[in-house]
C-alpha atoms as a PDB file:
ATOM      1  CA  UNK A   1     180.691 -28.782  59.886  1.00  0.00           C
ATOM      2  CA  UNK A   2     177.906 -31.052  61.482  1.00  0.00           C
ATOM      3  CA  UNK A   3     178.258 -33.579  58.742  1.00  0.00           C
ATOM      4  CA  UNK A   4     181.984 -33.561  58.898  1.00  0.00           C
ATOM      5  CA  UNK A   5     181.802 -34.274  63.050  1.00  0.00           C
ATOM      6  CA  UNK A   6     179.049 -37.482  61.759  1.00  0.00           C
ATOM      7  CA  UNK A   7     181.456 -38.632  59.908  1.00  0.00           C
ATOM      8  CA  UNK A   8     184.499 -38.762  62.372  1.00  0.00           C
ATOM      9  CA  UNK A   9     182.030 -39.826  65.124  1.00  0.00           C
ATOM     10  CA  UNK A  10     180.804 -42.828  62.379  1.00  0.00           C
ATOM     11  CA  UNK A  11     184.691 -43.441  61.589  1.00  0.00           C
ATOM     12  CA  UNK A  12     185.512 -43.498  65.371  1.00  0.00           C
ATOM     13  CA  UNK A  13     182.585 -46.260  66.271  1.00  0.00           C
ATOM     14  CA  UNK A  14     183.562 -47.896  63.300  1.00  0.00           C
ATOM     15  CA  UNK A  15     187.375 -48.161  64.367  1.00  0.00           C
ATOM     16  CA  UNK A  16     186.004 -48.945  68.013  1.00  0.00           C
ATOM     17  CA  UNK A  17     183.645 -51.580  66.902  1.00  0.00           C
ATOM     18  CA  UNK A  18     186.816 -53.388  64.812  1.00  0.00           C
ATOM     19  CA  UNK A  19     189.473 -53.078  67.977  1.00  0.00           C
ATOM     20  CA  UNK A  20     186.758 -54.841  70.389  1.00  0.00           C
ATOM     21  CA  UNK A  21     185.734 -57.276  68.086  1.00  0.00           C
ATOM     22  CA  UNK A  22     189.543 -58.518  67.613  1.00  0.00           C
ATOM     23  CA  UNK A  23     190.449 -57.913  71.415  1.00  0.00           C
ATOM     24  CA  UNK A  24     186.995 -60.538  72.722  1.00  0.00           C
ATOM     25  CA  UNK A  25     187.475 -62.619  69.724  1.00  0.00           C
ATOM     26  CA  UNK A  26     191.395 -63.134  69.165  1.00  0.00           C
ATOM     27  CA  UNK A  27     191.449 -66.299  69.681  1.00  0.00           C
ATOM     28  CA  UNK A  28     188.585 -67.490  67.595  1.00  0.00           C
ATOM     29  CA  UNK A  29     190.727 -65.672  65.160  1.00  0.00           C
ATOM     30  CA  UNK A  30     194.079 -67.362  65.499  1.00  0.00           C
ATOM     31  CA  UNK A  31     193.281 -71.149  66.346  1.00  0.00           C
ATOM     32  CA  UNK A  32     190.527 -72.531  64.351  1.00  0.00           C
ATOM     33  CA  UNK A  33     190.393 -76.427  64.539  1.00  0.00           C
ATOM     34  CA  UNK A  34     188.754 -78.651  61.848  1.00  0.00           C
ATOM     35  CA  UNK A  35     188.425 -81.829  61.298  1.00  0.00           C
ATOM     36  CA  UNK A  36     186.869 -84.718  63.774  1.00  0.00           C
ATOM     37  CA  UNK A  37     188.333 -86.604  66.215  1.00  0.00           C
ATOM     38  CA  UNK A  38     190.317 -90.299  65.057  1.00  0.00           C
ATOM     39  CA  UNK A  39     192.097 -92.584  65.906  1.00  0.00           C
ATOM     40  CA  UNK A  40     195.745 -93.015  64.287  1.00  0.00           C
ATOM     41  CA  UNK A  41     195.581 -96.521  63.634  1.00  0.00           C
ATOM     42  CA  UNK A  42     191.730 -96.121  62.016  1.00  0.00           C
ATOM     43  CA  UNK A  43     192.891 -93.749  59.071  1.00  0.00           C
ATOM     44  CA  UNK A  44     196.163 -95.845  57.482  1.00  0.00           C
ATOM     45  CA  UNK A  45     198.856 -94.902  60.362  1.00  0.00           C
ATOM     46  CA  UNK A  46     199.676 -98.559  61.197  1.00  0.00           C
ATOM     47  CA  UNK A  47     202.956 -97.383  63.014  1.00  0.00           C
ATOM     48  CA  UNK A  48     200.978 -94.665  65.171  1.00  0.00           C
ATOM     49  CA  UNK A  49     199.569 -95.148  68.493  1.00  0.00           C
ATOM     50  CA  UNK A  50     197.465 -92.956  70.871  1.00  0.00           C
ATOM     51  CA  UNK A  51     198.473 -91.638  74.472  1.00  0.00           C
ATOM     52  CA  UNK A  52     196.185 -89.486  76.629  1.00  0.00           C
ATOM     53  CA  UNK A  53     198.438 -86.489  78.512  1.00  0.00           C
ATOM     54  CA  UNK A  54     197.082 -85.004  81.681  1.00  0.00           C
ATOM     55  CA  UNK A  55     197.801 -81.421  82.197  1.00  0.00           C
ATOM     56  CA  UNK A  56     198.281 -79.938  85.566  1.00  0.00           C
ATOM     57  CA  UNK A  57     195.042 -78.399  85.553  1.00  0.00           C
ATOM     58  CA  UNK A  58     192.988 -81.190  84.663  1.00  0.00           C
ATOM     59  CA  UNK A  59     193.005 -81.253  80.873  1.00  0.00           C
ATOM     60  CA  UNK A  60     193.278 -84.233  79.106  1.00  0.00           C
ATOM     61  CA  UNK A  61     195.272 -84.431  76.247  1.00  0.00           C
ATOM     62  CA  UNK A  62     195.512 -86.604  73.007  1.00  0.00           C
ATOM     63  CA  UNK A  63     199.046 -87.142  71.354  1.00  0.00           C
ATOM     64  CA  UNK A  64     200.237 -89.552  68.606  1.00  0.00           C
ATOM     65  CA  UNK A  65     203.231 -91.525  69.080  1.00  0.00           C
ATOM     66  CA  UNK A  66     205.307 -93.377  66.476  1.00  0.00           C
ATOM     67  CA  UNK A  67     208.461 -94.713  67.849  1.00  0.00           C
ATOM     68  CA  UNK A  68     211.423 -94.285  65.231  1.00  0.00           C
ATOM     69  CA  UNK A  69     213.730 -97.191  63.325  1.00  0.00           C
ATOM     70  CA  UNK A  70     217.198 -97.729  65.131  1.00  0.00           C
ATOM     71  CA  UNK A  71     219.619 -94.436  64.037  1.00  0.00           C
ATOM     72  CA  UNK A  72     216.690 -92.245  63.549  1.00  0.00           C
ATOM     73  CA  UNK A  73     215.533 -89.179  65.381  1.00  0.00           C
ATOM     74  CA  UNK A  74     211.643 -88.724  66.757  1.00  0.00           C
ATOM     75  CA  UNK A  75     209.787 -84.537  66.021  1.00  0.00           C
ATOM     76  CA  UNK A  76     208.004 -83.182  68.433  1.00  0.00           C
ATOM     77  CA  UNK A  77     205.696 -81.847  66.147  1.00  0.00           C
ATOM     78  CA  UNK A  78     204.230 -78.385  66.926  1.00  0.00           C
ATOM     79  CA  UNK A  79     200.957 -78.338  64.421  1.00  0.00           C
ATOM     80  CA  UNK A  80     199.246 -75.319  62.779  1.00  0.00           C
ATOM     81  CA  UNK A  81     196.448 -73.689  63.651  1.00  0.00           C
ATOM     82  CA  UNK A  82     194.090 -74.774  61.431  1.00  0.00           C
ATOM     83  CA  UNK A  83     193.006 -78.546  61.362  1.00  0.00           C
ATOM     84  CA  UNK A  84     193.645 -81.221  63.433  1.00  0.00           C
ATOM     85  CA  UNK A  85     195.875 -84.186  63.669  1.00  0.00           C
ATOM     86  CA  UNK A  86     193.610 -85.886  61.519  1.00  0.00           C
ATOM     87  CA  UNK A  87     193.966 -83.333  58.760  1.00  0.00           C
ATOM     88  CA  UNK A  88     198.331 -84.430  58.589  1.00  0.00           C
ATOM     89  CA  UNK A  89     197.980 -87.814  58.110  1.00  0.00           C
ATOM     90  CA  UNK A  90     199.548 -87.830  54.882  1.00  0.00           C
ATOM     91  CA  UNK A  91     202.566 -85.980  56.269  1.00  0.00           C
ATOM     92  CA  UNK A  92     202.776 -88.031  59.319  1.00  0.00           C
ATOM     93  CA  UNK A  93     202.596 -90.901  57.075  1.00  0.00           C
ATOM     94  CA  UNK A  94     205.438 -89.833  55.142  1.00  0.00           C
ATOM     95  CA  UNK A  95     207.462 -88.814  57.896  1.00  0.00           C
ATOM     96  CA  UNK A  96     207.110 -92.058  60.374  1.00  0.00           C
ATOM     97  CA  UNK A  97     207.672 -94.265  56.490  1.00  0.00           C
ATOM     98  CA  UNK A  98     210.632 -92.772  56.447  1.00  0.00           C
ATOM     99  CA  UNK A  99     211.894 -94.071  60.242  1.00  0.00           C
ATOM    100  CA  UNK A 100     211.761 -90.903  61.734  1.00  0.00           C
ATOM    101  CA  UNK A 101     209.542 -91.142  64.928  1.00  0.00           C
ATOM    102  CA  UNK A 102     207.123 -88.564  65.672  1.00  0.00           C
ATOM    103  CA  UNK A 103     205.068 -87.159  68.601  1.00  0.00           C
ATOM    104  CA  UNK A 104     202.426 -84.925  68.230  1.00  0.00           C
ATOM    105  CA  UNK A 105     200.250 -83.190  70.370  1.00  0.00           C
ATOM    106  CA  UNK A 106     196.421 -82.251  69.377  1.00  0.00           C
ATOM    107  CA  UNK A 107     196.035 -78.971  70.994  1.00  0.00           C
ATOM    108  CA  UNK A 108     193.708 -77.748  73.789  1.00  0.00           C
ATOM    109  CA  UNK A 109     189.969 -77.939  71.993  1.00  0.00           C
ATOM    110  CA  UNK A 110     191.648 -79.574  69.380  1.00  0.00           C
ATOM    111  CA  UNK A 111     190.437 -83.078  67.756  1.00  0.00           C
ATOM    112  CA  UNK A 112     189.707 -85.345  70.841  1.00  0.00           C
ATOM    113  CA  UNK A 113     191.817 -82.540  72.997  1.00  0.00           C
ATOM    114  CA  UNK A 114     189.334 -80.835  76.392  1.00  0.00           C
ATOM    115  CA  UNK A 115     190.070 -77.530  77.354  1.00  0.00           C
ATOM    116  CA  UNK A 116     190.352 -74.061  75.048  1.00  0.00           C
ATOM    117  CA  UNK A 117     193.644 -73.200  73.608  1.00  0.00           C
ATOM    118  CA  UNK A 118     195.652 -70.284  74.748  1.00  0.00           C
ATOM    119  CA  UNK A 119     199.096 -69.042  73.985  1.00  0.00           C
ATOM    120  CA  UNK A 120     200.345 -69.506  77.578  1.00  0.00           C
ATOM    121  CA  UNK A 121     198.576 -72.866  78.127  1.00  0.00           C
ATOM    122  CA  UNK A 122     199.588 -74.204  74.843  1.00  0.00           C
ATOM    123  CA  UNK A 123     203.642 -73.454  75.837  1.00  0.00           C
ATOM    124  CA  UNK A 124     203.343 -75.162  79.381  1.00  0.00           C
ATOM    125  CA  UNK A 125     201.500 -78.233  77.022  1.00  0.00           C
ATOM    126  CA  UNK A 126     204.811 -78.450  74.403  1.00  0.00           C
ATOM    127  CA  UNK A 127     206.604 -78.421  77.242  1.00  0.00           C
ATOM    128  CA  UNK A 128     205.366 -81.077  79.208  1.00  0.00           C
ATOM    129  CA  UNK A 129     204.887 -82.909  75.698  1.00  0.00           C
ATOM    130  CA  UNK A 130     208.863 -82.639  75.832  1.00  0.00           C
ATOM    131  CA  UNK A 131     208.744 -84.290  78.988  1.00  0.00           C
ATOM    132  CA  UNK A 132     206.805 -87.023  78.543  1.00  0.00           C
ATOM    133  CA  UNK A 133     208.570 -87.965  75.222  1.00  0.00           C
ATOM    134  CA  UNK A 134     212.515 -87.869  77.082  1.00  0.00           C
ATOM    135  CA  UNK A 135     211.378 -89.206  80.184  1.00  0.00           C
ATOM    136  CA  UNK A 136     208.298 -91.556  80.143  1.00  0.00           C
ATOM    137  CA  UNK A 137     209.089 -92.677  76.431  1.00  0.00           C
ATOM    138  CA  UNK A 138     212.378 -92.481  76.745  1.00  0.00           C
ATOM    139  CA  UNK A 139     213.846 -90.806  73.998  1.00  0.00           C
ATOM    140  CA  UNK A 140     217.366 -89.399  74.577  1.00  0.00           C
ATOM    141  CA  UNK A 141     217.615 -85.295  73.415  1.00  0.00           C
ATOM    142  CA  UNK A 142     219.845 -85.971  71.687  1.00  0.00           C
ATOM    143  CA  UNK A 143     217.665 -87.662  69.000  1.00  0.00           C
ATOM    144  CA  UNK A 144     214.936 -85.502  69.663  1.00  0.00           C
ATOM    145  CA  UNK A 145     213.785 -82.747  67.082  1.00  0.00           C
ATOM    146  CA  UNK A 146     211.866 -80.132  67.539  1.00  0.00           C
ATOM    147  CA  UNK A 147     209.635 -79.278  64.531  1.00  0.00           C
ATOM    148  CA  UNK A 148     207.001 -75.896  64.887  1.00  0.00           C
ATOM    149  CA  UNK A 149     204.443 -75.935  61.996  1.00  0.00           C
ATOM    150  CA  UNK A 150     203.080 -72.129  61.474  1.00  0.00           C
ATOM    151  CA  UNK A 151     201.551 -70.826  64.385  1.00  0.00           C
ATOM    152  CA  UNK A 152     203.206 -74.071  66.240  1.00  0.00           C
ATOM    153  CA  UNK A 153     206.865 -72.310  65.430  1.00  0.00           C
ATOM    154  CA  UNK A 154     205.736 -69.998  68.479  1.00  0.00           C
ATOM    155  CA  UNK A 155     205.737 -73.020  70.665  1.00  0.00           C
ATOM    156  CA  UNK A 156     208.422 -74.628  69.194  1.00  0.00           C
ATOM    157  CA  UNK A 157     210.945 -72.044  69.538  1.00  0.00           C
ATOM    158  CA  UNK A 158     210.314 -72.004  73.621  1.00  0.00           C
ATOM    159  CA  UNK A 159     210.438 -75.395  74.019  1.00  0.00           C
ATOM    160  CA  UNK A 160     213.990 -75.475  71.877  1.00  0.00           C
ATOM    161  CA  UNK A 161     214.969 -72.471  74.105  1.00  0.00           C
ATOM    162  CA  UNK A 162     214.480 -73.811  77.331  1.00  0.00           C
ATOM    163  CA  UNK A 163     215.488 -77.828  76.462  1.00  0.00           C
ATOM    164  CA  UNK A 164     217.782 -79.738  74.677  1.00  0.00           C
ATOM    165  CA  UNK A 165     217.581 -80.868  71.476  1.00  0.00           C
ATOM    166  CA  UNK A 166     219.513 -81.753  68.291  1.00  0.00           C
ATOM    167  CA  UNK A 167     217.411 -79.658  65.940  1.00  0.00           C
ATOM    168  CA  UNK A 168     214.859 -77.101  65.267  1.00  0.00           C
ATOM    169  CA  UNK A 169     212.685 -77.353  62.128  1.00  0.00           C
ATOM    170  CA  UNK A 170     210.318 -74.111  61.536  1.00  0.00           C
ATOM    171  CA  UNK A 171     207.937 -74.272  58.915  1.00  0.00           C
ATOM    172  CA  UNK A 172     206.153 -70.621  57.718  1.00  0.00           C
ATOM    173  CA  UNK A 173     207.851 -68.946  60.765  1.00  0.00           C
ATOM    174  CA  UNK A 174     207.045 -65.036  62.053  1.00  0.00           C
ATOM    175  CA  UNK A 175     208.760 -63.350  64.505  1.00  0.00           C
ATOM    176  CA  UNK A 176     205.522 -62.087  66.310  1.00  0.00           C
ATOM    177  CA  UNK A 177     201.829 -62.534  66.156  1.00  0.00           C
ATOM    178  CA  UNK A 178     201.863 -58.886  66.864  1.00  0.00           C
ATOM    179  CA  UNK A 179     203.857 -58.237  63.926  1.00  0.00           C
ATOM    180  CA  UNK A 180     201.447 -60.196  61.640  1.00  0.00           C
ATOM    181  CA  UNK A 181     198.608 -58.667  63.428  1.00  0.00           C
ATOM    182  CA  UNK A 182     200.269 -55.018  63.009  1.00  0.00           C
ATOM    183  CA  UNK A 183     200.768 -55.647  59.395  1.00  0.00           C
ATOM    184  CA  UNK A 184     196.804 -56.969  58.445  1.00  0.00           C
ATOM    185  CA  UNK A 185     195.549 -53.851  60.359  1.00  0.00           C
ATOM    186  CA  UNK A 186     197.555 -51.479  60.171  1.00  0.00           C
ATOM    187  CA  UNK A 187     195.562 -48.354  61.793  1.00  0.00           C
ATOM    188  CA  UNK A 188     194.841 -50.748  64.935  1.00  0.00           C
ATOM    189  CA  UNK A 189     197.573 -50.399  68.479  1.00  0.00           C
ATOM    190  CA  UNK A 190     197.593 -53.758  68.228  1.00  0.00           C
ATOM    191  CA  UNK A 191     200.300 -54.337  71.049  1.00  0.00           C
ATOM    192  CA  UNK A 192     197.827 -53.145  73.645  1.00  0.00           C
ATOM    193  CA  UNK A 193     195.325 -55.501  73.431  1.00  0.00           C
ATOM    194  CA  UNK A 194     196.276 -58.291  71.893  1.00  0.00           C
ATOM    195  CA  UNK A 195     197.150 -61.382  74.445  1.00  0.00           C
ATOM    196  CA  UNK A 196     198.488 -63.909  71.788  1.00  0.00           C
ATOM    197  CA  UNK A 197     201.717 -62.677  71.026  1.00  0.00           C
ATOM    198  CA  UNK A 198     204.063 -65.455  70.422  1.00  0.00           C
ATOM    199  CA  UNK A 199     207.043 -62.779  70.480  1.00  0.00           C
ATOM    200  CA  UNK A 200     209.283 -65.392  68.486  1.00  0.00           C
ATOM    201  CA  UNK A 201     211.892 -62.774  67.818  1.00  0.00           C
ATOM    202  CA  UNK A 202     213.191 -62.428  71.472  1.00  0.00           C
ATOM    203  CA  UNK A 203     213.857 -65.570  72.225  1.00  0.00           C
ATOM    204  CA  UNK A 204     215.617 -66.784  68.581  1.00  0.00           C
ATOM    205  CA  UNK A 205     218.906 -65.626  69.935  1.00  0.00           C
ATOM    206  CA  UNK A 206     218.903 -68.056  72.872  1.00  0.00           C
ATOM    207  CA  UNK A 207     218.967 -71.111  70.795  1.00  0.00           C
ATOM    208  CA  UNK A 208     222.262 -72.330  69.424  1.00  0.00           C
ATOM    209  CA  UNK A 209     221.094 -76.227  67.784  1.00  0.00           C
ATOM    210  CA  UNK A 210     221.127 -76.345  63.893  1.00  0.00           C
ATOM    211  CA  UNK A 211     218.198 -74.681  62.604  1.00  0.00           C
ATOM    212  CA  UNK A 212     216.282 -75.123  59.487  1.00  0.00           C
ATOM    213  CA  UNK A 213     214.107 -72.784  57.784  1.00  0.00           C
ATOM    214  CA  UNK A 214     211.321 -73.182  54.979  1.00  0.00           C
ATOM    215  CA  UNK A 215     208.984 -70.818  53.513  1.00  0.00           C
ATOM    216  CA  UNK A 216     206.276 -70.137  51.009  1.00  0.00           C
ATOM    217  CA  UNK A 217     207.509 -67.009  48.980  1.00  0.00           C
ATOM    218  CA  UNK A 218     203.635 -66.279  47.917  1.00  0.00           C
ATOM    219  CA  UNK A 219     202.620 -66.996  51.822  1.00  0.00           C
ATOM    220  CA  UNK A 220     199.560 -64.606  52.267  1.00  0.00           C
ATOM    221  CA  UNK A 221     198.629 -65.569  55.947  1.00  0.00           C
ATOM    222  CA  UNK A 222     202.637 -64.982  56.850  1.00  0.00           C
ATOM    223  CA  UNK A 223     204.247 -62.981  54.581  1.00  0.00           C
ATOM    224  CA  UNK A 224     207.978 -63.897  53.784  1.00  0.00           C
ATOM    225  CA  UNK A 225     209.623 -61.090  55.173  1.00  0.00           C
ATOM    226  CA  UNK A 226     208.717 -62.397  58.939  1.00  0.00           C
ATOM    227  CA  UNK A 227     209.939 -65.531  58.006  1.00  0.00           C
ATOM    228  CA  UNK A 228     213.351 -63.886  56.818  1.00  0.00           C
ATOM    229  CA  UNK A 229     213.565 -61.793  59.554  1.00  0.00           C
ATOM    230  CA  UNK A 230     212.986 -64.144  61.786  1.00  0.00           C
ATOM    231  CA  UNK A 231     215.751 -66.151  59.849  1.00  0.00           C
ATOM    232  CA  UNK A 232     218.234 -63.073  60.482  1.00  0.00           C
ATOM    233  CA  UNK A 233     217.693 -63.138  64.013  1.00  0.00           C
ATOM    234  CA  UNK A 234     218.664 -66.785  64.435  1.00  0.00           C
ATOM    235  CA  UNK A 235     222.315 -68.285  65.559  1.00  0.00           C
ATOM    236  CA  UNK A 236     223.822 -70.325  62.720  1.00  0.00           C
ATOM    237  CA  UNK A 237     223.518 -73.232  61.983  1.00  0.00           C
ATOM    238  CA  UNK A 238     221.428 -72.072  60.241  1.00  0.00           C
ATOM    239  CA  UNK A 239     219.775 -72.594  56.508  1.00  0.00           C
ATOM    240  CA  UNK A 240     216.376 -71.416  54.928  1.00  0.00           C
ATOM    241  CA  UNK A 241     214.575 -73.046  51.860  1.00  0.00           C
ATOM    242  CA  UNK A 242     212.412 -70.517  49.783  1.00  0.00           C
ATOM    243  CA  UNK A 243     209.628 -72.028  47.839  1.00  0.00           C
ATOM    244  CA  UNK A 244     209.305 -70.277  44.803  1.00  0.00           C
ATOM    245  CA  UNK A 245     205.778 -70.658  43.869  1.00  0.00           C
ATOM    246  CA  UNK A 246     204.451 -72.331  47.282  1.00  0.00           C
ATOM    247  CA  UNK A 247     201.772 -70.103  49.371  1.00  0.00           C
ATOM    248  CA  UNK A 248     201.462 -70.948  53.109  1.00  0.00           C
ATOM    249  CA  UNK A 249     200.161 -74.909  52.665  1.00  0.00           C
ATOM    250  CA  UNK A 250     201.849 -76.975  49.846  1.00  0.00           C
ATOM    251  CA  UNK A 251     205.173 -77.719  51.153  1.00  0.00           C
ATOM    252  CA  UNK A 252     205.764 -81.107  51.661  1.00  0.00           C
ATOM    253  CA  UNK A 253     203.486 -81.686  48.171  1.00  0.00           C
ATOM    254  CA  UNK A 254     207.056 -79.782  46.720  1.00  0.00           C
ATOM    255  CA  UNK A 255     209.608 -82.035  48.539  1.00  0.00           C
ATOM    256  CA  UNK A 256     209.642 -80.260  51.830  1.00  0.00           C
ATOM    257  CA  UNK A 257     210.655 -83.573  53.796  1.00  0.00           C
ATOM    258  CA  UNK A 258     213.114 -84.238  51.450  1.00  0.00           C
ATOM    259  CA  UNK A 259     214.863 -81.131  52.241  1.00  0.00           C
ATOM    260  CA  UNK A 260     214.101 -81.482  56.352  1.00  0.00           C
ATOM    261  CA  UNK A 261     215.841 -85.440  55.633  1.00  0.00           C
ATOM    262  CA  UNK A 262     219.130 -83.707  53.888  1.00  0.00           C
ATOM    263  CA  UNK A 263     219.507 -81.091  56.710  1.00  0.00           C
ATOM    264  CA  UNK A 264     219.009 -83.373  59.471  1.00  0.00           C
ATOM    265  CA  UNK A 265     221.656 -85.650  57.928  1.00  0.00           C
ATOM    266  CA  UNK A 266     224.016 -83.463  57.434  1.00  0.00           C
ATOM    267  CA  UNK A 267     223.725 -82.134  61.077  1.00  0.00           C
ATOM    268  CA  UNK A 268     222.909 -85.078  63.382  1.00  0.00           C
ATOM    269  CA  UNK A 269     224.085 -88.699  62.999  1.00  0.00           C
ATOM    270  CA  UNK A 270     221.099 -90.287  61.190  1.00  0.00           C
ATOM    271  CA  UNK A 271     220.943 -93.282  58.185  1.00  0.00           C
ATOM    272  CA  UNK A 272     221.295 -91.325  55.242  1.00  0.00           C
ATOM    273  CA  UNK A 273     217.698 -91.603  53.053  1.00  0.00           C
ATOM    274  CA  UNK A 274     216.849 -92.014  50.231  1.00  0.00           C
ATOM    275  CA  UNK A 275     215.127 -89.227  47.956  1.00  0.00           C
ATOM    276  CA  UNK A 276     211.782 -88.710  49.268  1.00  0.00           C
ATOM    277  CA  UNK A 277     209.170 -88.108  46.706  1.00  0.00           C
ATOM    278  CA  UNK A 278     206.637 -85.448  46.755  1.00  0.00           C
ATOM    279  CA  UNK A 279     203.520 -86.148  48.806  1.00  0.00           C
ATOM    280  CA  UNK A 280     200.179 -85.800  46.806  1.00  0.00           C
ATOM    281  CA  UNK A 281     197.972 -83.117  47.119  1.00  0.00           C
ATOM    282  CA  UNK A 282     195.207 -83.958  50.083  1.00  0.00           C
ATOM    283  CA  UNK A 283     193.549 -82.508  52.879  1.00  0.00           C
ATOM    284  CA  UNK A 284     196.634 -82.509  54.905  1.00  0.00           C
ATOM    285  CA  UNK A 285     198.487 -79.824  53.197  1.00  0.00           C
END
């Protein structure tokens, strides 16, 4: 009986030990930056330049601009959480070659960014990203489109929900952190004490813009199913690409843009393009 009560008492301090360790350390957990600070026009993107954003609480921000050709729209890109701006040249590249403009912000403790990133912080920064782009840059909404890359599909979706845009593009998609936490550690209440929650699924239903989908089908770090269900959820227009044999990074190295360039076509009044050709593997993807 003794050694039976060790063992529960080890199991408990075990299972204690785990739910601390993810409740003080979540957010080393979910945004891990790599990659040193650059500037645009230093590593190949000629068309790129840098702006510094201040935030309201004294942050200082760096963001890539690249204005687009005549007819074209400009993403708000919404990067993952691993990397850096640095680390998507080659996609940034392909995307501003192609006339599409693009503004993306490095997040808080991110490549060249102050501050520490947080889930509530990082919304108010996409936000006032939005801003800057429609009203200091002057981009009209209606060319604006609003692209979330993995994790940044948490911050896209809000900023899509509360302003106007022509488009939403959502690459590797979830409808929670929660959920994804939940599903990694099962035996854990993760709900109670985890802060980043980027509850996705709640606030799908309030956007109404076409909306495009893509997924890896062998995604490990966001399993499919979120991505589908998340999909589900959403108000058509809506379409999802399934990559067969892609995992969570690879995409665009399968023709992701091309696909992203046919549904933005189709749905907004844009130059049609030519076929874009897969981007090489690299350090980006």
């Amino acid at each position: 009986m003794l050694i039976f009560l060790e063992i529960v008492a080890a199991v408990g301090l075990f299972y204690c030990i785990i739910a601390l360790g993810i409740y003080l350390f979540q957010r080393h957990l979910v945004y891990r930056p790599k990659g040193g600070y650059n500037n645009p026009k230093d590593i190949g993107l000629a068309k790129v330049e840098e702006i510094n954003l201040d935030t309201v609480d004294g942050e200082r921000l760096v963001a890539w601009y690249a204005p687009a050709e005549p007819g074209f729209p400009t993403l708000l890109y919404c990067h993952g959480a691993i990397g850096s701006l640095t680390t998507r040249r080659d996609r940034f590249h392909r995307i501003t070659k192609r006339g599409y403009g693009i503004f993306a912000v490095s997040y808080r403790g991110y490549s060249g960014s102050t501050g520490r990133p947080s889930q509530a912080w990082l919304t108010l920064d996409g936000l006032m990203a939005y801003d800057y782009l429609h009203d200091k840059l002057k981009v009209a909404a209606e060319k604006i489109v609003i692209y979330g890359e993995s994790i940044g599909t948490g911050i896209a979706i809000p900023i899509a929900s509360q302003k106007k845009t022509a488009a939403l593009i959502l690459e590797a998609p979830y409808t929670s952190l929660i959920d994804i936490a939940q599903h990694r550690f099962k035996l854990l209440p993760i709900d109670y004490f985890l802060h980043e929650k980027y509850i996705s699924k709640k606030i799908i239903g309030r956007i109404k813009v076409p909306t495009f989908f893509m997924h890896g089908r062998k995604d490990k770090d966001i399993p499919i199913d979120f991505g589908e269900a998340l999909f589900n959820a959403a108000n058509e227009p809506k379409e999802m690409k399934v990559f067969e044999e892609a995992a969570h990074t690879g995409l665009f190295n399968l023709g992701a843009f091309n696909y992203i360039s046919d549904f933005l076509e189709r749905h907004m009044n844009i130059p049609k393009s030519s076929v874009v050709t897969p981007l090489k593997k690299s350090a980006a993807e």
